[in-house]
One Martini backbone bead per residue (centre of mass of N, CA, C, O) as a GRO file, in nm:
protein
  403
    1MET     BB    1   9.606   2.540   4.875
    2GLU     BB    2   9.623   2.808   4.682
    3PHE     BB    3   9.554   3.082   4.641
    4SER     BB    4   9.323   3.254   4.504
    5GLN     BB    5   9.351   3.451   4.179
    6THR     BB    6   9.145   3.649   4.247
    7MET     BB    7   9.296   3.784   4.494
    8THR     BB    8   9.573   3.872   4.316
    9GLU     BB    9   9.503   4.031   4.132
   10THR     BB   10   9.558   4.360   3.953
   11GLY     BB   11   9.309   4.451   3.913
   12ASP     BB   12   9.036   4.531   4.013
   13SER     BB   13   8.941   4.552   4.345
   14LEU     BB   14   8.637   4.538   4.281
   15THR     BB   15   8.316   4.497   4.265
   16PRO     BB   16   8.094   4.611   4.036
   17ARG     BB   17   7.870   4.681   4.250
   18ASN     BB   18   8.137   4.781   4.432
   19SER     BB   19   8.275   5.070   4.441
   20ALA     BB   20   8.449   5.356   4.546
   21ILE     BB   21   8.221   5.441   4.736
   22LEU     BB   22   8.262   5.201   4.943
   23VAL     BB   23   8.558   5.287   5.016
   24ALA     BB   24   8.489   5.558   5.122
   25GLY     BB   25   8.308   5.474   5.358
   26ALA     BB   26   8.534   5.292   5.490
   27ILE     BB   27   8.704   5.496   5.542
   28ALA     BB   28   8.576   5.676   5.733
   29ALA     BB   29   8.531   5.460   5.944
   30GLN     BB   30   8.838   5.414   5.994
   31VAL     BB   31   8.909   5.709   6.077
   32ILE     BB   32   8.731   5.736   6.318
   33GLY     BB   33   8.799   5.491   6.472
   34GLY     BB   34   9.140   5.569   6.448
   35LEU     BB   35   9.222   5.862   6.560
   36VAL     BB   36   9.289   5.836   6.847
   37PRO     BB   37   9.533   5.619   6.799
   38GLN     BB   38   9.674   5.830   6.582
   39MET     BB   39   9.668   6.062   6.833
   40SER     BB   40   9.805   5.965   7.117
   41PRO     BB   41  10.048   6.144   7.156
   42PHE     BB   42   9.856   6.387   7.220
   43VAL     BB   43   9.657   6.280   7.424
   44ILE     BB   44   9.870   6.203   7.647
   45ALA     BB   45  10.007   6.481   7.661
   46GLY     BB   46   9.784   6.641   7.734
   47VAL     BB   47   9.695   6.488   7.977
   48MET     BB   48   9.930   6.540   8.126
   49ASP     BB   49   9.927   6.862   8.132
   50GLY     BB   50   9.630   6.925   8.192
   51LEU     BB   51   9.618   6.686   8.455
   52SER     BB   52   9.874   6.604   8.589
   53LEU     BB   53   9.999   6.347   8.497
   54SER     BB   54  10.142   6.040   8.463
   55GLU     BB   55  10.232   5.802   8.256
   56ARG     BB   56  10.058   5.590   8.395
   57ASP     BB   57   9.770   5.756   8.405
   58ALA     BB   58   9.767   5.802   8.102
   59GLY     BB   59   9.803   5.524   8.004
   60PHE     BB   60   9.512   5.439   8.123
   61ILE     BB   61   9.334   5.600   7.980
   62ALA     BB   62   9.419   5.477   7.687
   63PHE     BB   63   9.341   5.197   7.772
   64ALA     BB   64   9.036   5.233   7.809
   65GLU     BB   65   8.961   5.308   7.518
   66PHE     BB   66   9.120   5.080   7.364
   67LEU     BB   67   8.974   4.816   7.511
   68ALA     BB   68   8.705   4.932   7.410
   69LEU     BB   69   8.737   4.898   7.124
   70ALA     BB   70   8.837   4.600   7.124
   71VAL     BB   71   8.577   4.469   7.249
   72THR     BB   72   8.372   4.567   7.041
   73ALA     BB   73   8.505   4.428   6.795
   74MET     BB   74   8.498   4.146   6.898
   75ALA     BB   75   8.171   4.145   6.953
   76ILE     BB   76   8.070   4.226   6.670
   77ALA     BB   77   8.207   4.013   6.445
   78PRO     BB   78   8.013   3.761   6.452
   79ILE     BB   79   7.735   3.972   6.394
   80LEU     BB   80   7.773   4.194   6.158
   81PRO     BB   81   7.630   3.994   5.920
   82GLN     BB   82   7.316   4.082   6.025
   83PHE     BB   83   7.373   4.387   5.976
   84SER     BB   84   7.373   4.720   5.893
   85TYR     BB   85   7.639   4.901   5.798
   86ARG     BB   86   7.511   5.183   5.808
   87ARG     BB   87   7.352   5.179   6.074
   88VAL     BB   88   7.595   5.112   6.278
   89GLY     BB   89   7.776   5.358   6.165
   90LEU     BB   90   7.573   5.586   6.269
   91VAL     BB   91   7.547   5.517   6.554
   92ALA     BB   92   7.847   5.508   6.646
   93ALA     BB   93   7.910   5.815   6.547
   94ALA     BB   94   7.716   5.944   6.740
   95LEU     BB   95   7.859   5.846   7.006
   96VAL     BB   96   8.153   5.964   6.932
   97LEU     BB   97   8.062   6.264   6.926
   98VAL     BB   98   7.969   6.302   7.195
   99ALA     BB   99   8.210   6.196   7.367
  100GLN     BB  100   8.404   6.419   7.241
  101SER     BB  101   8.249   6.676   7.317
  102ALA     BB  102   8.262   6.601   7.637
  103SER     BB  103   8.566   6.594   7.677
  104ILE     BB  104   8.649   6.882   7.655
  105PHE     BB  105   8.500   6.960   7.942
  106SER     BB  106   8.639   6.784   8.113
  107VAL     BB  107   8.776   6.781   8.481
  108SER     BB  108   8.783   6.474   8.534
  109LEU     BB  109   8.923   6.200   8.536
  110GLY     BB  110   8.666   6.003   8.570
  111TRP     BB  111   8.483   6.105   8.334
  112LEU     BB  112   8.683   6.085   8.116
  113ALA     BB  113   8.718   5.785   8.134
  114VAL     BB  114   8.403   5.738   8.051
  115LEU     BB  115   8.403   5.884   7.788
  116ARG     BB  116   8.629   5.731   7.628
  117VAL     BB  117   8.490   5.462   7.661
  118LEU     BB  118   8.247   5.538   7.490
  119ALA     BB  119   8.419   5.613   7.234
  120GLY     BB  120   8.537   5.316   7.197
  121VAL     BB  121   8.269   5.196   7.101
  122GLY     BB  122   8.213   5.343   6.855
  123GLU     BB  123   8.484   5.299   6.722
  124GLY     BB  124   8.501   4.975   6.714
  125THR     BB  125   8.262   4.941   6.532
  126LEU     BB  126   8.397   5.126   6.282
  127TYR     BB  127   8.639   4.946   6.239
  128ALA     BB  128   8.486   4.660   6.189
  129VAL     BB  129   8.343   4.785   5.937
  130SER     BB  130   8.559   4.842   5.745
  131LEU     BB  131   8.708   4.570   5.723
  132SER     BB  132   8.434   4.400   5.654
  133ILE     BB  133   8.385   4.498   5.396
  134VAL     BB  134   8.647   4.463   5.235
  135ALA     BB  135   8.649   4.135   5.290
  136SER     BB  136   8.331   4.114   5.130
  137HIS     BB  137   8.380   4.335   4.867
  138CYS     BB  138   8.680   4.268   4.788
  139ARG     BB  139   8.910   4.121   4.607
  140ASN     BB  140   9.180   4.301   4.714
  141PRO     BB  141   9.232   4.358   5.048
  142ASP     BB  142   9.532   4.451   5.065
  143LYS     BB  143   9.496   4.679   4.862
  144VAL     BB  144   9.295   4.834   5.029
  145TYR     BB  145   9.439   4.855   5.280
  146GLY     BB  146   9.656   5.049   5.154
  147TYR     BB  147   9.486   5.285   5.104
  148PHE     BB  148   9.433   5.336   5.396
  149GLN     BB  149   9.732   5.421   5.454
  150VAL     BB  150   9.738   5.654   5.271
  151ILE     BB  151   9.515   5.837   5.389
  152TRP     BB  152   9.673   5.842   5.655
  153ALA     BB  153   9.915   5.996   5.573
  154LEU     BB  154   9.789   6.229   5.429
  155GLY     BB  155   9.614   6.332   5.664
  156SER     BB  156   9.851   6.358   5.898
  157VAL     BB  157  10.004   6.590   5.797
  158ALA     BB  158   9.783   6.781   5.924
  159LEU     BB  159   9.724   6.676   6.200
  160PHE     BB  160  10.000   6.676   6.336
  161ALA     BB  161  10.036   6.940   6.316
  162ILE     BB  162   9.804   7.073   6.460
  163GLY     BB  163   9.789   6.882   6.711
  164GLY     BB  164  10.066   6.996   6.826
  165GLN     BB  165   9.952   7.297   6.853
  166LEU     BB  166   9.712   7.241   7.041
  167THR     BB  167   9.851   7.084   7.266
  168ALA     BB  168  10.028   7.332   7.356
  169ALA     BB  169   9.796   7.539   7.392
  170PHE     BB  170   9.522   7.312   7.521
  171ALA     BB  171   9.604   7.023   7.553
  172HIS     BB  172   9.345   6.820   7.556
  173ARG     BB  173   9.123   7.017   7.435
  174GLY     BB  174   9.265   7.037   7.162
  175ILE     BB  175   9.271   6.754   7.035
  176LEU     BB  176   8.968   6.670   7.109
  177ALA     BB  177   8.844   6.898   6.907
  178LEU     BB  178   8.985   6.785   6.669
  179ILE     BB  179   8.845   6.510   6.661
  180ALA     BB  180   8.569   6.590   6.645
  181GLY     BB  181   8.567   6.757   6.396
  182VAL     BB  182   8.631   6.536   6.211
  183THR     BB  183   8.399   6.353   6.258
  184LEU     BB  184   8.187   6.555   6.165
  185ILE     BB  185   8.291   6.572   5.867
  186LEU     BB  186   8.287   6.225   5.805
  187ALA     BB  187   7.987   6.117   5.878
  188PRO     BB  188   7.838   6.152   5.589
  189LEU     BB  189   8.009   5.924   5.439
  190LEU     BB  190   7.849   5.665   5.572
  191LEU     BB  191   7.622   5.682   5.343
  192LEU     BB  192   7.796   5.500   5.133
  193ILE     BB  193   7.730   5.267   5.278
  194PRO     BB  194   7.579   4.979   5.302
  195ASP     BB  195   7.296   4.867   5.400
  196ASP     BB  196   7.369   4.583   5.313
  197ARG     BB  197   7.524   4.263   5.325
  198ALA     BB  198   7.631   4.194   5.030
  199LYS     BB  199   7.710   3.967   4.806
  200SER     BB  200   7.983   3.856   4.635
  201GLY     BB  201   8.001   3.788   4.285
  202TYR     BB  202   8.324   3.658   4.261
  203ARG     BB  203   8.283   3.411   4.436
  204ALA     BB  204   8.368   3.142   4.512
  205GLU     BB  205   8.310   2.872   4.711
  206ALA     BB  206   8.607   2.813   4.813
  207ASP     BB  207   8.650   3.111   4.920
  208THR     BB  208   8.442   3.066   5.185
  209ALA     BB  209   8.623   2.924   5.317
  210GLN     BB  210   8.756   2.833   5.614
  211ALA     BB  211   8.979   2.826   5.836
  212PRO     BB  212   9.118   2.740   6.093
  213PRO     BB  213   9.093   2.867   6.401
  214LEU     BB  214   9.378   2.850   6.505
  215LEU     BB  215   9.480   3.066   6.291
  216GLY     BB  216   9.320   3.303   6.378
  217VAL     BB  217   9.417   3.324   6.677
  218MET     BB  218   9.723   3.372   6.590
  219THR     BB  219   9.660   3.620   6.413
  220PHE     BB  220   9.553   3.768   6.653
  221GLY     BB  221   9.817   3.743   6.831
  222ALA     BB  222   9.992   3.888   6.637
  223ILE     BB  223   9.867   4.174   6.632
  224VAL     BB  224   9.875   4.238   6.891
  225LEU     BB  225  10.210   4.225   6.944
  226TYR     BB  226  10.270   4.447   6.747
  227LEU     BB  227  10.087   4.664   6.856
  228THR     BB  228  10.195   4.700   7.125
  229ALA     BB  229  10.484   4.754   7.041
  230SER     BB  230  10.398   5.009   6.853
  231ALA     BB  231  10.227   5.180   7.069
  232ALA     BB  232  10.435   5.210   7.289
  233ILE     BB  233  10.625   5.398   7.117
  234TYR     BB  234  10.417   5.595   6.997
  235ALA     BB  235  10.272   5.716   7.232
  236PHE     BB  236  10.586   5.794   7.347
  237SER     BB  237  10.716   5.996   7.141
  238ALA     BB  238  10.696   6.276   7.294
  239PRO     BB  239  10.850   6.174   7.569
  240LEU     BB  240  11.104   6.081   7.394
  241GLY     BB  241  11.178   6.371   7.323
  242GLU     BB  242  11.175   6.515   7.596
  243ARG     BB  243  11.333   6.271   7.785
  244ALA     BB  244  11.571   6.113   7.580
  245GLY     BB  245  11.748   6.402   7.477
  246ALA     BB  246  11.609   6.579   7.236
  247GLY     BB  247  11.420   6.833   7.334
  248LEU     BB  248  11.112   6.798   7.248
  249ASP     BB  249  10.814   6.929   7.189
  250THR     BB  250  10.489   6.895   7.075
  251THR     BB  251  10.551   7.076   6.838
  252ALA     BB  252  10.808   6.935   6.724
  253VAL     BB  253  10.658   6.647   6.702
  254GLY     BB  254  10.447   6.737   6.507
  255TYR     BB  255  10.643   6.792   6.274
  256VAL     BB  256  10.786   6.505   6.254
  257LEU     BB  257  10.515   6.351   6.185
  258THR     BB  258  10.435   6.488   5.951
  259VAL     BB  259  10.695   6.402   5.777
  260ALA     BB  260  10.646   6.100   5.824
  261SER     BB  261  10.386   6.101   5.686
  262LEU     BB  262  10.488   6.164   5.416
  263VAL     BB  263  10.702   5.934   5.412
  264GLY     BB  264  10.483   5.702   5.459
  265LEU     BB  265  10.394   5.680   5.156
  266ALA     BB  266  10.604   5.473   5.087
  267GLY     BB  267  10.487   5.243   5.255
  268ALA     BB  268  10.203   5.227   5.132
  269GLY     BB  269  10.287   5.228   4.836
  270ALA     BB  270  10.455   4.941   4.856
  271ALA     BB  271  10.209   4.761   4.971
  272THR     BB  272  10.026   4.821   4.716
  273ALA     BB  273  10.216   4.739   4.475
  274LEU     BB  274  10.336   4.471   4.615
  275ASN     BB  275  10.163   4.317   4.795
  276VAL     BB  276  10.148   3.967   4.688
  277ARG     BB  277  10.420   3.900   4.511
  278TRP     BB  278  10.598   3.776   4.746
  279GLY     BB  279  10.392   3.746   4.959
  280ARG     BB  280  10.432   3.771   5.323
  281ALA     BB  281  10.674   3.666   5.477
  282ILE     BB  282  10.873   3.876   5.378
  283PRO     BB  283  10.733   4.150   5.449
  284ILE     BB  284  10.726   4.056   5.775
  285SER     BB  285  11.017   3.998   5.808
  286GLY     BB  286  11.104   4.323   5.747
  287PHE     BB  287  10.942   4.479   5.947
  288CYS     BB  288  11.035   4.365   6.197
  289ALA     BB  289  11.319   4.407   6.186
  290GLY     BB  290  11.294   4.730   6.136
  291PHE     BB  291  11.156   4.775   6.420
  292ALA     BB  292  11.375   4.680   6.614
  293LEU     BB  293  11.581   4.871   6.532
  294VAL     BB  294  11.400   5.153   6.615
  295VAL     BB  295  11.382   5.110   6.886
  296LEU     BB  296  11.680   5.097   6.968
  297ALA     BB  297  11.716   5.404   6.877
  298LEU     BB  298  11.482   5.531   7.048
  299CYS     BB  299  11.571   5.423   7.356
  300LEU     BB  300  11.911   5.436   7.332
  301TRP     BB  301  11.957   5.715   7.148
  302ARG     BB  302  12.066   6.051   7.236
  303ASN     BB  303  11.942   6.199   6.958
  304PRO     BB  304  11.801   6.396   6.750
  305THR     BB  305  11.864   6.275   6.477
  306VAL     BB  306  11.797   6.003   6.530
  307TYR     BB  307  11.517   6.016   6.645
  308VAL     BB  308  11.389   6.141   6.365
  309ALA     BB  309  11.448   5.907   6.208
  310ALA     BB  310  11.322   5.668   6.359
  311LEU     BB  311  11.057   5.786   6.352
  312VAL     BB  312  11.009   5.789   6.041
  313ALA     BB  313  11.074   5.480   6.024
  314SER     BB  314  10.823   5.397   6.192
  315VAL     BB  315  10.600   5.482   6.009
  316VAL     BB  316  10.653   5.343   5.741
  317ILE     BB  317  10.644   5.059   5.882
  318TYR     BB  318  10.359   5.091   5.970
  319TYR     BB  319  10.230   5.127   5.659
  320PHE     BB  320  10.327   4.879   5.556
  321SER     BB  321  10.209   4.638   5.762
  322ILE     BB  322   9.898   4.664   5.800
  323PRO     BB  323   9.812   4.524   5.513
  324TYR     BB  324   9.904   4.241   5.582
  325LEU     BB  325   9.773   4.193   5.862
  326PHE     BB  326   9.478   4.224   5.715
  327GLY     BB  327   9.527   4.022   5.490
  328LEU     BB  328   9.541   3.780   5.652
  329ALA     BB  329   9.266   3.779   5.813
  330ALA     BB  330   9.098   3.788   5.520
  331ALA     BB  331   9.191   3.504   5.414
  332LEU     BB  332   9.028   3.316   5.635
  333ASP     BB  333   8.759   3.512   5.579
  334ARG     BB  334   8.519   3.635   5.330
  335ASN     BB  335   8.323   3.745   5.537
  336GLY     BB  336   8.472   3.928   5.758
  337ARG     BB  337   8.523   3.821   6.062
  338TRP     BB  338   8.868   3.823   6.080
  339ALA     BB  339   8.866   4.123   6.001
  340ALA     BB  340   8.718   4.246   6.236
  341ALA     BB  341   8.911   4.111   6.438
  342ALA     BB  342   9.164   4.236   6.361
  343GLY     BB  343   9.063   4.518   6.478
  344SER     BB  344   9.073   4.436   6.775
  345ALA     BB  345   9.355   4.355   6.791
  346TYR     BB  346   9.482   4.620   6.713
  347LEU     BB  347   9.324   4.775   6.953
  348LEU     BB  348   9.445   4.584   7.181
  349GLY     BB  349   9.720   4.678   7.146
  350PHE     BB  350   9.690   4.988   7.179
  351ALA     BB  351   9.595   4.948   7.463
  352ALA     BB  352   9.861   4.799   7.583
  353GLY     BB  353  10.095   4.981   7.505
  354PRO     BB  354  10.061   5.233   7.701
  355LEU     BB  355  10.050   5.036   7.953
  356VAL     BB  356  10.320   4.904   7.923
  357ALA     BB  357  10.510   5.150   7.900
  358GLY     BB  358  10.463   5.276   8.152
  359SER     BB  359  10.555   5.058   8.334
  360VAL     BB  360  10.833   4.992   8.203
  361ILE     BB  361  10.942   5.291   8.259
  362GLY     BB  362  10.881   5.286   8.572
  363ALA     BB  363  11.089   5.015   8.634
  364ALA     BB  364  11.319   5.046   8.353
  365GLY     BB  365  11.284   5.222   8.118
  366TYR     BB  366  11.373   5.271   7.799
  367ALA     BB  367  11.565   4.996   7.803
  368GLY     BB  368  11.327   4.825   7.874
  369LEU     BB  369  11.126   4.890   7.631
  370ALA     BB  370  11.317   4.779   7.420
  371GLY     BB  371  11.316   4.473   7.519
  372VAL     BB  372  11.052   4.416   7.504
  373CYS     BB  373  10.952   4.515   7.203
  374VAL     BB  374  11.136   4.287   7.074
  375VAL     BB  375  11.034   4.054   7.177
  376ILE     BB  376  10.715   4.097   7.090
  377THR     BB  377  10.808   4.093   6.786
  378ALA     BB  378  10.916   3.820   6.776
  379ALA     BB  379  10.651   3.669   6.842
  380ALA     BB  380  10.485   3.771   6.603
  381TRP     BB  381  10.644   3.669   6.387
  382GLY     BB  382  10.633   3.358   6.465
  383LEU     BB  383  10.315   3.339   6.421
  384ALA     BB  384  10.298   3.436   6.125
  385MET     BB  385  10.455   3.188   6.011
  386ILE     BB  386  10.273   2.973   6.104
  387VAL     BB  387  10.029   3.057   5.941
  388ILE     BB  388  10.155   3.046   5.684
  389ARG     BB  389  10.247   2.756   5.655
  390GLN     BB  390   9.966   2.607   5.742
  391GLY     BB  391   9.808   2.778   5.502
  392ARG     BB  392   9.892   2.594   5.267
  393GLY     BB  393   9.681   2.331   5.380
  394THR     BB  394   9.412   2.462   5.329
  395ALA     BB  395   9.101   2.485   5.242
  396ALA     BB  396   9.054   2.783   5.217
  397ALA     BB  397   9.353   2.876   5.149
  398SER     BB  398   9.629   3.028   5.109
  399ILE     BB  399   9.826   3.268   5.291
  400GLU     BB  400  10.035   3.216   5.078
  401VAL     BB  401  10.190   3.388   4.805
  402PRO     BB  402  10.320   3.327   4.507
  403GLY     BB  403  10.550   3.518   4.313
   0.00000   0.00000   0.00000
């Protein structure tokens, strides 16, 4: 059975009862929940400088927080429909703000790890809330997830420039203070999230059917693998610039990422405009192949110009890829549970990425990191293609949409 046309029409992406106000609240939850992974190059570089840690130890700190994000999102996904999105989001934001603020003044590696785990619990909850709201309330989740990436690209233009300077000047305290400040500014927007998890009025009964659980598990695995490879490269983009021959410090890397985010609007815009017009197989195949080439360039070619070009390309590909991965999960269950689980998969990949990268770099250098990331990306692509092919015959509706 093919994907319901109501899920692919190019008209208004929102149900009449849930306007752009709902999406604004969902975006606030998304940004607060995903801000640390987004700024992870500076968090890792700041912790390395401020606490004199090795790549392995800094990667472990990031892993601990990202694992807390992922486990929390995974645990809350099945039960989230039973609670008020707004209340859950506000409690989670309060926890994040307290943990972020306390982290600024931490001088102990052990206490910093504990505080980062507590922050991760709140962040994971908010991330799951943001994705579940879109999957259950919006007619075209892929398109709204594209809007998420546009906001990320625009916001990161300022955040990367400021984050690079604060990290260079104040190490981990500077970047953590920036994250806490952004959290405080965005927290009031969570009041725009609905107090109840209302049913979407546009869904037909057939659209609410779920795909077989195996497809959900495979989609989860594909997202984890792709994000592991992506986070492994992204989290160490600053050390790559400094230590792989480009000779760029964190301030310079911050400016490169600022430019990359601005150019990355092309990726987010393309995903939003293209949507599922060509289905999902073609876009997913394209960004997997492109990312593999970027990995090889970043890790193997020690040239500042190539580094900058490849880093910019990696950000464009990232912003293009995420809406399709989240949309693939949202198509499995229109109640939003697999979409919330996709947030867990995303965060689990981000948790594993720095740890994998630190371990591989320590054992086999950047060449080893390139090989591992290419293999992981190929495995993610394979799983996604199986889900798309098998999804065409499910009762839930097709995962792939014909052009």
